[in-house]
Coordinates of C-alpha atoms and ligand atoms in Angstrom, one line a residue:
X9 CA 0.0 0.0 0.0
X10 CA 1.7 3.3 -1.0
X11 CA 2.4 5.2 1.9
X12 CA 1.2 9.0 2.5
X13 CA -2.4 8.2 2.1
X14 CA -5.6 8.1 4.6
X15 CA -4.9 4.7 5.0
X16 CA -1.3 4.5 5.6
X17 CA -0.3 8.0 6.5
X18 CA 3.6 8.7 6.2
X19 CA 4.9 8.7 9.8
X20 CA 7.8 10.6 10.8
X21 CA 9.5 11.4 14.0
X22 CA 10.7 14.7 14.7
X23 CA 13.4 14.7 17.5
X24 CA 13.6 18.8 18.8
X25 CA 11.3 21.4 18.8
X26 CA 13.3 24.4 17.9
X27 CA 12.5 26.2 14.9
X28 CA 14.1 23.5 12.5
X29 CA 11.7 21.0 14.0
X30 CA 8.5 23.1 13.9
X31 CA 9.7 24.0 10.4
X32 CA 10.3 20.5 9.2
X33 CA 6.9 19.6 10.7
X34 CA 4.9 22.3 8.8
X35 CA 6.7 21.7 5.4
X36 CA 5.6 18.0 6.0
X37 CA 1.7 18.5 7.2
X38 CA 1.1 21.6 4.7
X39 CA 3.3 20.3 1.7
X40 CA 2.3 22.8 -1.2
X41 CA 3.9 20.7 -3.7
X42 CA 2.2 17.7 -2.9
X43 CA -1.6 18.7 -1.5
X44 CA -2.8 15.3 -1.3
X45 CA 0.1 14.0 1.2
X46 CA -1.0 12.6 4.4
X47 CA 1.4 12.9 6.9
X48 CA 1.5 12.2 10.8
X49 CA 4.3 13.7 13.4
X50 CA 5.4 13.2 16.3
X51 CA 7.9 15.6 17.8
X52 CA 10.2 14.7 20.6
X53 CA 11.8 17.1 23.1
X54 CA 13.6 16.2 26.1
X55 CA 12.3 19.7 28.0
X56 CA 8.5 19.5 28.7
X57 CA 8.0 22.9 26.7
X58 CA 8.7 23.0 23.1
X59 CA 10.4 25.8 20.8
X60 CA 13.9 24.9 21.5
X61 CA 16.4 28.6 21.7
X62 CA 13.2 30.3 21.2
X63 CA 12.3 29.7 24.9
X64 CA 15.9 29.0 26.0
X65 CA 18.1 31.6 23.7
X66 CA 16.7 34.4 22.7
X67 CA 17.3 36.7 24.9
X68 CA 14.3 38.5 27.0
X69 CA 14.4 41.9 25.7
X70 CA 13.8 40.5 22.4
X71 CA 10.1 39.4 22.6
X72 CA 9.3 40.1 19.1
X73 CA 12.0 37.7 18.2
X74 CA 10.2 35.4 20.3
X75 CA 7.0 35.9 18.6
X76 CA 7.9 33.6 16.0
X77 CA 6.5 30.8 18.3
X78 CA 3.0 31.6 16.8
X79 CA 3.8 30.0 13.7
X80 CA 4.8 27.3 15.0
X81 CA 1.5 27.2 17.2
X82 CA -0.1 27.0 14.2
X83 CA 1.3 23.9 13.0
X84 CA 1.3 22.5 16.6
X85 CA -2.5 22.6 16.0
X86 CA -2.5 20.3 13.3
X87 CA -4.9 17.3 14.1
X88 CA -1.8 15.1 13.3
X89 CA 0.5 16.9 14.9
X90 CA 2.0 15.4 18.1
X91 CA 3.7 16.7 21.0
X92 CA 5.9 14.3 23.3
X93 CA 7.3 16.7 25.6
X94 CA 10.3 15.1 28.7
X95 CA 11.1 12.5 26.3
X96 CA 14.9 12.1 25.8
X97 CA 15.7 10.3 22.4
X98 CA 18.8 8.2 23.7
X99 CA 17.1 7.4 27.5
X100 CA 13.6 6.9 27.1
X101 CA 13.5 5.8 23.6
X102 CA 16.5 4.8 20.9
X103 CA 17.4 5.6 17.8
X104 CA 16.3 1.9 16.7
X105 CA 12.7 2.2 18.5
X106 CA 12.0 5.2 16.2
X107 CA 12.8 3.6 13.5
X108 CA 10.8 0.6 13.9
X109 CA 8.1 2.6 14.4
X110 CA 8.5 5.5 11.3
X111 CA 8.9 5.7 8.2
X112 CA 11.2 8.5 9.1
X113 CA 13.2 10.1 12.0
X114 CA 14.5 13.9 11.4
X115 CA 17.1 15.1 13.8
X116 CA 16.4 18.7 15.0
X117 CA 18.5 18.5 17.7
X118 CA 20.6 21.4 17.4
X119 CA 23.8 22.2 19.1
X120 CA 23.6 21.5 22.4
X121 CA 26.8 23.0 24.0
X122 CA 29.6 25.3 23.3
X123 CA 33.3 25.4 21.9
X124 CA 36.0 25.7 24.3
X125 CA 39.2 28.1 23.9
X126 CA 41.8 25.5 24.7
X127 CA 43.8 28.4 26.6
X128 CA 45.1 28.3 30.1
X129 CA 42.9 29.0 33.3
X130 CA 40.0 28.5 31.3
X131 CA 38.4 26.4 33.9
X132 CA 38.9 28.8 36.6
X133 CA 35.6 29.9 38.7
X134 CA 34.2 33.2 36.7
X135 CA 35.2 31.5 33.3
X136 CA 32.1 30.7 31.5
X137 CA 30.5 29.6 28.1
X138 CA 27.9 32.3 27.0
X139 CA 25.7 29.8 26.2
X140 CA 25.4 29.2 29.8
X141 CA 24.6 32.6 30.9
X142 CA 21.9 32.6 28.4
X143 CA 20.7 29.2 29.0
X144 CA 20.4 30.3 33.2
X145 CA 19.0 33.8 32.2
X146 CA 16.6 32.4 30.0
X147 CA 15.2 29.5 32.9
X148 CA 16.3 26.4 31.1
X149 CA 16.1 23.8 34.4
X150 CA 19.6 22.6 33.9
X151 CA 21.1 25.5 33.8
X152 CA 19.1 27.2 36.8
X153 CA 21.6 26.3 39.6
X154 CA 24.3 27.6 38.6
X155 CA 26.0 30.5 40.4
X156 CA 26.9 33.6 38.4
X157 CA 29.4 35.9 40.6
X158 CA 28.5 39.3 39.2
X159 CA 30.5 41.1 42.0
X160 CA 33.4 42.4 39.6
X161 CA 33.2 45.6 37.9
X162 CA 34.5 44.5 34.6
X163 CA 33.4 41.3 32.9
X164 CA 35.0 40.5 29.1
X165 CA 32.8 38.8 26.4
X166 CA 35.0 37.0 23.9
X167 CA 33.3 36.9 20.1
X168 CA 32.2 39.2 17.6
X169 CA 28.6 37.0 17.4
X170 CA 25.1 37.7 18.1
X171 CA 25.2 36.2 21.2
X172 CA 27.8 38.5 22.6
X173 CA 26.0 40.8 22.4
X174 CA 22.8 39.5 23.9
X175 CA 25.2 38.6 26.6
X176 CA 26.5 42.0 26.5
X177 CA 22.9 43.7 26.5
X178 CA 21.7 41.7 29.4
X179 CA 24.8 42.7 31.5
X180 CA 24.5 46.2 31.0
X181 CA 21.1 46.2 30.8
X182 CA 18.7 48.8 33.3
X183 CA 17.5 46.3 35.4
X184 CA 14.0 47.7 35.5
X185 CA 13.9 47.3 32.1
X186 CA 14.7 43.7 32.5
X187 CA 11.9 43.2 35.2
X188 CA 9.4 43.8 32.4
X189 CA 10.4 40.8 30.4
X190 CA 10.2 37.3 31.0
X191 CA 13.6 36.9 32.3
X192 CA 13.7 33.9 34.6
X193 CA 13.7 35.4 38.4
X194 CA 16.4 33.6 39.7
X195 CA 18.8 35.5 37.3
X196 CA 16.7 38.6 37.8
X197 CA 17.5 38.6 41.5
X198 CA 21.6 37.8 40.5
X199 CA 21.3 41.0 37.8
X200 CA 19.6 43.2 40.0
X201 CA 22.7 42.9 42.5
X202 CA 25.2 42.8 39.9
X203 CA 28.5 44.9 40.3
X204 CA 29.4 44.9 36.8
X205 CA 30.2 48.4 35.5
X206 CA 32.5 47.6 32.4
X207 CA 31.9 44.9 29.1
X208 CA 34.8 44.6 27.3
X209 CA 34.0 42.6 23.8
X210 CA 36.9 41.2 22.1
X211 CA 37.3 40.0 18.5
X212 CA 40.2 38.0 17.3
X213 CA 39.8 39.8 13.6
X214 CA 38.7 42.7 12.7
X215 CA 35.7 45.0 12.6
X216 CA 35.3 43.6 9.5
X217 CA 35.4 40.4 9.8
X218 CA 33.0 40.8 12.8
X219 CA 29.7 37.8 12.6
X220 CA 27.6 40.3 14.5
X221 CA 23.9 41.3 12.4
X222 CA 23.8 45.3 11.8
X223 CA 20.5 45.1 14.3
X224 CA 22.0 44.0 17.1
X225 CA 25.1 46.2 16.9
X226 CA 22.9 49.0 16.7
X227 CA 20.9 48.0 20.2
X228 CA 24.1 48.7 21.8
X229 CA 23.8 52.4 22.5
X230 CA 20.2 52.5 23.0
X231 CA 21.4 50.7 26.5
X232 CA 20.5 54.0 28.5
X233 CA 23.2 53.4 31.3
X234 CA 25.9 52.6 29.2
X235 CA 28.2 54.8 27.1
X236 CA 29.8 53.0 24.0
X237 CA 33.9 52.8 23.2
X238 CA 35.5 52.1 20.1
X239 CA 39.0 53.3 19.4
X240 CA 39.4 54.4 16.2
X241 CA 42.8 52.9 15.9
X242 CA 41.2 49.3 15.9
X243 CA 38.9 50.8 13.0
X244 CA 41.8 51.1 11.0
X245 CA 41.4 48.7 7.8
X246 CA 44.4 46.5 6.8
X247 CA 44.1 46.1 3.1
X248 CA 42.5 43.0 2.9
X249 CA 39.7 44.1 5.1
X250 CA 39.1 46.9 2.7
X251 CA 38.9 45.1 -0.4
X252 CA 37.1 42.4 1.0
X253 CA 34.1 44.4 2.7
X254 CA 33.9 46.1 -0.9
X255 CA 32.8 42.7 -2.4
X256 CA 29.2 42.5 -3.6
X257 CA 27.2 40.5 -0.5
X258 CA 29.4 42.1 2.5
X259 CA 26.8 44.6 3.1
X260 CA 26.6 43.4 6.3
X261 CA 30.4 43.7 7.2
X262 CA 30.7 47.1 5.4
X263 CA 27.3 48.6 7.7
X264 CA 29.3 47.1 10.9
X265 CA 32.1 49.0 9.6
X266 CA 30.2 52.0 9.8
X267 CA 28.3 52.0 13.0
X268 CA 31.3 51.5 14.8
X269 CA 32.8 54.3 12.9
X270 CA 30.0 56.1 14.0
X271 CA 30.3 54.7 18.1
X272 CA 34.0 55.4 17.6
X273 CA 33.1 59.4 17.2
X274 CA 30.7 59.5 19.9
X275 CA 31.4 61.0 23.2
X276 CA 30.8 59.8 26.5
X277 CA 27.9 61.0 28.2
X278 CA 28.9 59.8 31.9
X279 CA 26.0 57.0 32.2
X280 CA 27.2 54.6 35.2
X281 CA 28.2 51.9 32.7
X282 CA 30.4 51.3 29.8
X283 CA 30.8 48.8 27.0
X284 CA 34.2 48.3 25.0
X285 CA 35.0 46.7 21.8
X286 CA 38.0 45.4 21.0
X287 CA 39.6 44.1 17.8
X288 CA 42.3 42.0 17.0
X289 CA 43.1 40.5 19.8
X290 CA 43.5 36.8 21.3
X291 CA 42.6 35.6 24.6
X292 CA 45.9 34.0 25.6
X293 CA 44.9 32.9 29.5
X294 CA 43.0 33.2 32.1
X295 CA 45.1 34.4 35.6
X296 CA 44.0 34.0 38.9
X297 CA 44.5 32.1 42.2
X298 CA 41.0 30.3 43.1
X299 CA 39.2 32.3 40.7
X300 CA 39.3 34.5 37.2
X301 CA 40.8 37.9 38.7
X302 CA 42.9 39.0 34.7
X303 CA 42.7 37.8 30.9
X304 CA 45.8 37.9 29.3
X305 CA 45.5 38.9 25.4
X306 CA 47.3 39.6 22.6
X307 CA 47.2 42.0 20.2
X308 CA 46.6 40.0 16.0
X309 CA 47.3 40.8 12.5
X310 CA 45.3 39.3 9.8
X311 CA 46.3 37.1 6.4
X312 CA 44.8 35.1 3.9
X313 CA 45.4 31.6 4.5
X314 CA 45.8 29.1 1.7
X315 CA 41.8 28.7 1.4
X316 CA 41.9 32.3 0.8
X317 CA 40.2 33.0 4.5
X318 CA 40.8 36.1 6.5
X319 CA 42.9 34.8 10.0
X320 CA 44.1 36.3 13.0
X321 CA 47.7 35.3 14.2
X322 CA 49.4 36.8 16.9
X323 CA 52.3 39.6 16.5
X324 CA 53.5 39.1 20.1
X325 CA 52.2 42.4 21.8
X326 CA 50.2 41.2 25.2
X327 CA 48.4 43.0 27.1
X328 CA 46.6 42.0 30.8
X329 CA 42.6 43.0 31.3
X330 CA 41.6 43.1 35.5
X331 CA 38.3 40.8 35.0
X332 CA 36.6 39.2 37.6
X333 CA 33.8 37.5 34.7
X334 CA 34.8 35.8 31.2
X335 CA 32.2 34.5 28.9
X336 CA 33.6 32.8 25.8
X337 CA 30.8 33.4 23.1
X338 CA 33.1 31.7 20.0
X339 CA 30.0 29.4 19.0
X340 CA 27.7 26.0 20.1
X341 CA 29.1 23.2 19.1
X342 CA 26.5 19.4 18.6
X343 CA 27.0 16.8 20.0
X344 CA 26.6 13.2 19.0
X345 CA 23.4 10.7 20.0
X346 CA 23.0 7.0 20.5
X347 CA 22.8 5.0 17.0
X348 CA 23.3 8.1 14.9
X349 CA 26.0 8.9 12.8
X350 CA 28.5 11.8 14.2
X351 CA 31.1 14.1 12.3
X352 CA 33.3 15.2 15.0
X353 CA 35.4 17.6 12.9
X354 CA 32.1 19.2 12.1
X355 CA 29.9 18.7 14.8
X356 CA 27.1 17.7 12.4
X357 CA 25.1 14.8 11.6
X358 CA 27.0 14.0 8.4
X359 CA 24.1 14.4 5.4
X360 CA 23.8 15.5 2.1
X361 CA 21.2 18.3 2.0
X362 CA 19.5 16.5 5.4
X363 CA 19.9 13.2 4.4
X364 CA 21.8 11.5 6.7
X365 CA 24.5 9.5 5.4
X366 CA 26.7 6.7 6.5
X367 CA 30.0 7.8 7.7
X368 CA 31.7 4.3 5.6
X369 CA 29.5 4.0 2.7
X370 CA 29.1 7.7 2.3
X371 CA 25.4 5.9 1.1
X372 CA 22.2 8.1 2.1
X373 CA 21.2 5.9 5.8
X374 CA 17.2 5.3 4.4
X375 CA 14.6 7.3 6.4
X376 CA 16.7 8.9 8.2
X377 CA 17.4 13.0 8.1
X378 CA 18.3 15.9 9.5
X379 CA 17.7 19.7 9.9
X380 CA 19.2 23.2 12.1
X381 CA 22.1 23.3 13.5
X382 CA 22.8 19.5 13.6
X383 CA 22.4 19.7 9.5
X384 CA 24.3 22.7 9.1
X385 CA 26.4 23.9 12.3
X386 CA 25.5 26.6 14.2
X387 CA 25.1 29.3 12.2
X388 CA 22.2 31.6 10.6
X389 CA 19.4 33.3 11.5
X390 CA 15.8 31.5 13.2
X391 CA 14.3 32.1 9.3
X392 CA 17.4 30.8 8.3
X393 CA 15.3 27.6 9.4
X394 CA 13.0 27.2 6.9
X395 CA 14.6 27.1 4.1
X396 CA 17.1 24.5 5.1
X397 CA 13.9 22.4 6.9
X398 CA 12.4 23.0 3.5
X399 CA 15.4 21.4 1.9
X400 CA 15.6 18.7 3.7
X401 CA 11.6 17.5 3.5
X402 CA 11.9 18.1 -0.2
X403 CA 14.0 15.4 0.0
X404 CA 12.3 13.1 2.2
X405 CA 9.2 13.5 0.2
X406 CA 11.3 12.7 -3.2
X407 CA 12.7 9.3 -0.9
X408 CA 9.0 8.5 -0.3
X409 CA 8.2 9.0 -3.9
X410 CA 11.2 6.5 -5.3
X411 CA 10.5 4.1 -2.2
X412 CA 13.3 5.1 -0.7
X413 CA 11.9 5.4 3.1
X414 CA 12.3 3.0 6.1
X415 CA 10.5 0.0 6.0
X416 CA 9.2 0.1 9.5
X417 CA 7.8 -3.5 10.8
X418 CA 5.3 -1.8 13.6
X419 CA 3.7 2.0 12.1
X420 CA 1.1 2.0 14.4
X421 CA 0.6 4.8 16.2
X422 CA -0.6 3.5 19.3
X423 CA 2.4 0.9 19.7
X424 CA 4.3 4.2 20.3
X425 CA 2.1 5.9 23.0
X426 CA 2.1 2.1 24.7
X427 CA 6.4 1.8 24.7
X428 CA 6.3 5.6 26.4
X429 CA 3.8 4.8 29.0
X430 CA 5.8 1.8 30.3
X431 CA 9.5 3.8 29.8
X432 CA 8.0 7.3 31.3
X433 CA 4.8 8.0 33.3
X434 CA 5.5 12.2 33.1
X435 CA 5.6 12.5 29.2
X436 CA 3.8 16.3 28.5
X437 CA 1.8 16.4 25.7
X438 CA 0.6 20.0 23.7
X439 CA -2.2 20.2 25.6
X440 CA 0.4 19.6 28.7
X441 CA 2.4 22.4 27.3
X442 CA -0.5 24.9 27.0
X443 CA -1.3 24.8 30.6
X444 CA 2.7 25.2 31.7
X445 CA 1.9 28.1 28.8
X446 CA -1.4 29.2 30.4
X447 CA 0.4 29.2 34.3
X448 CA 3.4 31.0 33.2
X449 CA 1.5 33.7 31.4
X450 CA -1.0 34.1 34.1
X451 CA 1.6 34.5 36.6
X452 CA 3.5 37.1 34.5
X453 CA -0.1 39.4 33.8
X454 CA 0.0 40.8 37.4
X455 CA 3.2 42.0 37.0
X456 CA 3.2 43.4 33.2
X457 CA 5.6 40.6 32.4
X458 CA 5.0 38.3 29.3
X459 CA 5.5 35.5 31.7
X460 CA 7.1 33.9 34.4
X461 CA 9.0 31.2 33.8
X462 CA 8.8 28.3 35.6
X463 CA 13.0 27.1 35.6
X464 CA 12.6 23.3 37.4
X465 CA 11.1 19.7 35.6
X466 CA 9.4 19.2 39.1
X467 CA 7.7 22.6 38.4
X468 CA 6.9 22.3 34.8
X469 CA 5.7 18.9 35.2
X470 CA 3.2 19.8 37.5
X471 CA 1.6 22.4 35.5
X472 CA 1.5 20.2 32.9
X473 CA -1.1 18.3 34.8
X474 CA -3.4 21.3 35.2
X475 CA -5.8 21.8 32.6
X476 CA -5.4 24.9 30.8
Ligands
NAP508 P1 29.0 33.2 15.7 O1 28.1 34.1 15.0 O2 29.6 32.1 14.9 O3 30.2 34.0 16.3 C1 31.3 33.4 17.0 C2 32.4 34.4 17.2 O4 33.4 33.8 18.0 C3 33.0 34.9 15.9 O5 33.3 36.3 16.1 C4 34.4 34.1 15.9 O6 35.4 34.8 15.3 C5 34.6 34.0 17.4 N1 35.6 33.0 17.7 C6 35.5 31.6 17.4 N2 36.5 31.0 17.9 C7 37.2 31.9 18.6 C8 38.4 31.7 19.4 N3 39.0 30.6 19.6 N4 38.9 32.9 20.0 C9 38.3 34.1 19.8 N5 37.2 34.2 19.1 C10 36.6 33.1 18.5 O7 28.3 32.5 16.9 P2 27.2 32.9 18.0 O8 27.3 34.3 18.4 O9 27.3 31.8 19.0 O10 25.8 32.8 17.2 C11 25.4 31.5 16.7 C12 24.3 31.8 15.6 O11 23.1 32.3 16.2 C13 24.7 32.9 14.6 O12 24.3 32.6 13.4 C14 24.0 34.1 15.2 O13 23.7 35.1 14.2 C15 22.7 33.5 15.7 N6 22.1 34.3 16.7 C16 21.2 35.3 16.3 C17 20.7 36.2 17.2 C18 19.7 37.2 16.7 O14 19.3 37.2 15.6 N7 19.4 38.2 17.5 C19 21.0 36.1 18.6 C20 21.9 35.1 19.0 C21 22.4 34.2 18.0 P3 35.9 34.4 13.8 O15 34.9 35.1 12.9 O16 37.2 34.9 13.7 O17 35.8 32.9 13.7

């Protein structure tokens, strides 16, 4: 019997549900190119609440960022859409279970921690991945216990990305500002106390070179109690820089080139707080006795390497910060799961436009896929999303149309919902997640907050139970 019909749907498993997952999951239950496709999913997150870094990354002064969650509500609402929220692909269910149960599994999984410097005294208390931060300040329960010292007056970001400077914006952020979102309380309470006076944000290249968007530099000075420094001797183009942010497509690099121009001109208007950027310069350690009290760093030059790239290598002229906080924002990194293939130089899911292929055979691995940053890296935009989500159904639907797909010897969905009941009594489905939704929501109102977030399992999984 041909599968995608009313009588034998298409089953896939979606494991995440960040953006790539929702995306993947609307492509497959709206498919414009094929109208008459019937398709069931099931999405799998390991958190009781879905939306992945929308939830847990953006960062809480961006809630119109955050609004994208809508769409995916949308598709969430499908009547064979799925939600099996607390279920951890790898511990409550393998690799092989999925596939003897779909016709296809998409890995959405993202990157799921950070890259490390390599450098010295990078372990020391008051050395931490960005990611972190953002993952505490944002309520993810596994990051909520962990104890930020913000009793230093100058903490250096090191990065030129967009999450530097969410990082950076939190920071220096007006805390009453900050009480209006839906940052979690915990960190609220930490910020609100915080010592911080100075964020020093260092890129290894250039200002042109820098991977920030042109939005988010510009939030920068619209921080009311901080005052913006950029020497204008680290604005000073080598001649690579200046051909190369000439080049058609480095509109982006060219506008950061100019606002910091235009920061580099500005002066100071005494507000209590101050935010530095620095270019072209290394972190080379971290000092301190029990805990991060310097960074050492040293100043770069840039060349083209044999690929033609733009690198930074050292010309030997250090330089000690006084730092009592270092967050390295230089990028997630994925990591591998149970019974699926890794590339560890990459830290991808090896595929070929989201089909997963086997690391020996370099053979597509049949029904399986991927999608996000576990397809791609960690890199792009959340829109950025679709279009490779797109990509990667287009090609599942062509596998289903050659015959390609898994063969699975039990599609029933009930089989599934039986295997989780006997592996996990607390799975959260949608309508689970609309009454954590409904309680967070309704305890924010009072306060003119979006929400507030509930940071612990034994806290989310109890609102689960309450209907919404
Ligand atoms: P990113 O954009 O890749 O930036 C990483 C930065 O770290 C780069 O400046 C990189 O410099 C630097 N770096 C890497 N290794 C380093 C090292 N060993 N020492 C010093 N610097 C090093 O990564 P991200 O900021 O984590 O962001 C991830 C993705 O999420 C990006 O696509 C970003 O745009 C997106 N995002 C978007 C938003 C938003 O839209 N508001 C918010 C957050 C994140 P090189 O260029 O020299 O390698």
């Amino acid at each position: 019997m041909s599968i995608g019909t009313e009588d034998n749907p298409l089953r896939v498993a979606i494991v995440g549900s960040g953006p790539a997952g929702f995306y993947a999951a609307g492509h497959l239950l709206k498919n414009k190119q094929n109208p008459d496709l019937v398709a069931q999913v099931d999405m799998y997150d390991r958190l009781p609440t879905p939306w992945g870094l929308v939830r847990a990354g953006v960062a809480p002064d961006h809630p119109n960022i955050k609004a994208v969650s809508r769409v995916y509500e949308k598709t969430a609402a499908h009547p064979e859409f799925r939600f099996f929220g607390n279920v951890e692909v790898g511990t409550d269910l393998s690799h092989e279970e999925l596939m003897s149960r779909y016709h296809a599994v998409i890995y959405a999984v993202g990157a799921q921690t950070d890259k490390h410097m390599g450098i010295p005294g990078e372990d020391l208390p008051g050395s931490w991945a960005a990611t972190e931060l953002v993952a505490w300040y944002n309520g993810h329960p596994d990051y909520r216990d962990l104890e930020f010292d913000l009793s230093c007056k100058t903490a250096v970001v090191i990065g030129n990305g967009n999450v530097a400077m969410d990082v950076t914006r939190m920071l220096a952020a007006p805390i009453d500002e900050l009480a209006k979102t839906d940052v979690a309380d915990h960190a609220l309470e930490v910020l609100r106390g915080s010592q911080i006076e100075e964020v020093v944000v260092l890129g290894r290249r250039g200002p042109a070179q820098a991977a920030f968007t042109n939005p988010e530099l510009l939030e920068i000075p619209e921080l009311t109690e901080a005052d913006v420094f950029v020497d204008p001797r680290d604005l000073e183009l080598d001649e690579h820089s200046r051909l190369s942010i000439e080049g058609e497509g480095e509109l982006t690099h060219r506008r950061n080139v100019e606002i910091l121009t235009d920061y580099s001109k500005r002066h100071p208007e005494g507000r209590p707080k101050r935010i530095v950027f620095r270019f072209l310069v290394s972190p080379m350690a971290l000092k301190g006795d029990d805990k991060v009290e310097a960074i050492e760093i040293v100043r770069n030059e840039l060349y083209r390497d044999a690929g033609g790239r733009l690198r930074a290598r050292s010309i030997e002229q250090h330089e000690t910060i006084d730092c009592g906080l270092v967050l390295r924002s230089i990028g997630y990194r994925g990591v591998p799961m149970s019974g699926v293939p890794f590339d560890e130089t990459h830290a991808v899911i090896p595929n070929e436009g989201g089909r997963v292929l086997d690391p020996e055979s370099q053979q597509h691995l049949a029904g399986e896929y991927a999608v996000g940053w576990i397809k791609r890296g960690p890199s792009g935009v959340i829109g950025t999303n679709k279009r490779d989500a797109q990509e990667t159904v287009d090609f599942l639907v062509e596998d289903l149309h050659e015959g390609h797909l898994n063969d699975p010897p039990d599609p029933s969905r009930d089989s599934l919902e039986a295997l989780l009941a006997e592996r996990n009594p607390d799975v959260v489905s949608y309508a689970g997640w609309e009454a954590i939704d409904a309680a967070e929501k309704g305890a924010g109102e009072p306060h003119g907050r979006p929400r507030v977030k509930l940071c612990s399992f034994e806290e989310l999984l109890e609102a689960a139970k309450q209907p919404a």
